[in-house]
Amino acid sequence: MKIRFLGAHNTETSSSGLMCLLLDEAVALDAGCLTSKLSLGQQLALKAVLFTHGHYDHIRDLPMLAMNCYLNEGVVHAYGSQEVKDALAEHILNGQIYSRFFERPVLDFHVLEPYATFLLGRYEVTPVLVSHSIPATGYLIKSDGRSFFYTGDTGPGLSACWSRISPDLLIIEITASNSFSEFGRESGHITPELLKEELIEFRKIRGYLPRVVTVHMNPSLEAEIAGELKEVARVLGCDISLAREGLEIRP
Ligand SMILES: [Zn+2]
Ligand SMILES: [Zn+2]
């Protein structure tokens, strides 16, 4: 499995993209900057788009992907919770903000149940609930004997999540630096010191620590976050790095 980070931040500038990961150029995880980073041919070749939750920075490019597919006889195979489907249908693809694509054959939305593992081509996919300000789902993906877990947006308190998964690679959100930990607890986001607590809990439950790659950083706080994560990695003796746009890794 090859994971390419199209967008690894929570806001967009000329040098940062909204959350979007691309697995083997075929499956997208979130669609924050999906169409702005892919050619038309690459968009039409997508096999599936998995959504973690309905916040704008994760769904923004779905309407444009649907329009490109509509204009070129393609189909968007989207996967996510009922909440994501409802939010898109009511607030964006509602005939006012944009076309009612749910009423056309171009948008094929599969509603997922938490913890119900399914096969998506050669990938085994399990949606796992995480802790955010609105209902949100992370994804455990396994293929070729390797696995990774992408949290999407989440706050602390993930021990129930850790008891269900044992990935080789953890792709987890770190939105802000330690001075925002109280904000993180209230709004459902993670800072480096909160990550440290989560990883200690992970190791207690699982007996090891996976390689960690962080996403969803606030670009203005990135240098501070990087410094604080270095300290967490040193104390725990594990591999933690920050994703950036264009990075390619394998679990
Ligand atoms: Zn969110
Ligand atoms: Zn977000």
PDB file of N, CA and C in Angstrom, residues 21 24 38 45 59 79 91 144-145 155 173 176 190 203 208 221-222 243 245:
ATOM      1  N   LEU A  21      -6.079  12.013   1.838  1.00  0.00           N
ATOM      2  CA  LEU A  21      -5.046  11.000   1.623  1.00  0.00           C
ATOM      3  C   LEU A  21      -5.455  10.164   0.422  1.00  0.00           C
ATOM      4  N   ASP A  24      -2.851   4.214  -2.986  1.00  0.00           N
ATOM      5  CA  ASP A  24      -2.567   3.561  -4.276  1.00  0.00           C
ATOM      6  C   ASP A  24      -3.245   4.264  -5.452  1.00  0.00           C
ATOM      7  N   LEU A  38      -5.729  16.700  -8.134  1.00  0.00           N
ATOM      8  CA  LEU A  38      -5.717  15.594  -9.102  1.00  0.00           C
ATOM      9  C   LEU A  38      -6.189  16.063 -10.482  1.00  0.00           C
ATOM     10  N   ALA A  45     -10.503   8.049 -12.313  1.00  0.00           N
ATOM     11  CA  ALA A  45      -9.972   6.703 -12.032  1.00  0.00           C
ATOM     12  C   ALA A  45     -10.177   6.286 -10.579  1.00  0.00           C
ATOM     13  N   ILE A  59     -14.781  17.498   3.488  1.00  0.00           N
ATOM     14  CA  ILE A  59     -15.713  17.152   2.388  1.00  0.00           C
ATOM     15  C   ILE A  59     -15.669  18.156   1.232  1.00  0.00           C
ATOM     16  N   TYR A  79     -18.234   6.558   0.656  1.00  0.00           N
ATOM     17  CA  TYR A  79     -18.514   5.737   1.827  1.00  0.00           C
ATOM     18  C   TYR A  79     -18.424   6.605   3.067  1.00  0.00           C
ATOM     19  N   HIS A  91     -27.307  20.274   3.282  1.00  0.00           N
ATOM     20  CA  HIS A  91     -26.659  21.583   3.338  1.00  0.00           C
ATOM     21  C   HIS A  91     -25.868  21.971   2.104  1.00  0.00           C
ATOM     22  N   ASP A 144      -2.231  -6.809   2.051  1.00  0.00           N
ATOM     23  CA  ASP A 144      -0.891  -7.398   1.908  1.00  0.00           C
ATOM     24  C   ASP A 144      -0.205  -7.611   3.259  1.00  0.00           C
ATOM     25  N   GLY A 145      -0.959  -7.942   4.306  1.00  0.00           N
ATOM     26  CA  GLY A 145      -0.355  -8.200   5.608  1.00  0.00           C
ATOM     27  C   GLY A 145       0.089  -6.952   6.355  1.00  0.00           C
ATOM     28  N   GLY A 155     -10.589  13.915  19.198  1.00  0.00           N
ATOM     29  CA  GLY A 155     -10.060  14.429  20.446  1.00  0.00           C
ATOM     30  C   GLY A 155      -9.436  13.285  21.229  1.00  0.00           C
ATOM     31  N   GLU A 173      -4.504  12.937  13.847  1.00  0.00           N
ATOM     32  CA  GLU A 173      -4.546  14.399  13.804  1.00  0.00           C
ATOM     33  C   GLU A 173      -3.825  15.031  14.988  1.00  0.00           C
ATOM     34  N   ALA A 176      -3.178  21.374  17.074  1.00  0.00           N
ATOM     35  CA  ALA A 176      -2.578  22.566  17.690  1.00  0.00           C
ATOM     36  C   ALA A 176      -1.474  22.179  18.668  1.00  0.00           C
ATOM     37  N   ILE A 190      -6.459  17.079  19.086  1.00  0.00           N
ATOM     38  CA  ILE A 190      -5.321  16.567  19.849  1.00  0.00           C
ATOM     39  C   ILE A 190      -4.111  17.501  19.709  1.00  0.00           C
ATOM     40  N   ARG A 203       0.055   1.783  24.269  1.00  0.00           N
ATOM     41  CA  ARG A 203       1.095   0.805  24.603  1.00  0.00           C
ATOM     42  C   ARG A 203       0.652  -0.098  25.750  1.00  0.00           C
ATOM     43  N   TYR A 208       2.843  -2.363  22.334  1.00  0.00           N
ATOM     44  CA  TYR A 208       3.848  -1.814  21.399  1.00  0.00           C
ATOM     45  C   TYR A 208       3.381  -0.416  20.993  1.00  0.00           C
ATOM     46  N   LEU A 221       0.888  27.010  13.554  1.00  0.00           N
ATOM     47  CA  LEU A 221       1.454  26.431  14.783  1.00  0.00           C
ATOM     48  C   LEU A 221       2.420  25.287  14.488  1.00  0.00           C
ATOM     49  N   GLU A 222       2.697  25.068  13.199  1.00  0.00           N
ATOM     50  CA  GLU A 222       3.395  23.837  12.821  1.00  0.00           C
ATOM     51  C   GLU A 222       4.801  23.721  13.429  1.00  0.00           C
ATOM     52  N   ALA A 243       3.247  14.831   8.576  1.00  0.00           N
ATOM     53  CA  ALA A 243       3.019  14.682   7.139  1.00  0.00           C
ATOM     54  C   ALA A 243       3.098  16.061   6.487  1.00  0.00           C
ATOM     55  N   GLU A 245       2.258  17.947   2.369  1.00  0.00           N
ATOM     56  CA  GLU A 245       1.655  17.732   1.064  1.00  0.00           C
ATOM     57  C   GLU A 245       2.698  17.116   0.110  1.00  0.00           C
TER      58      GLU A 245
END
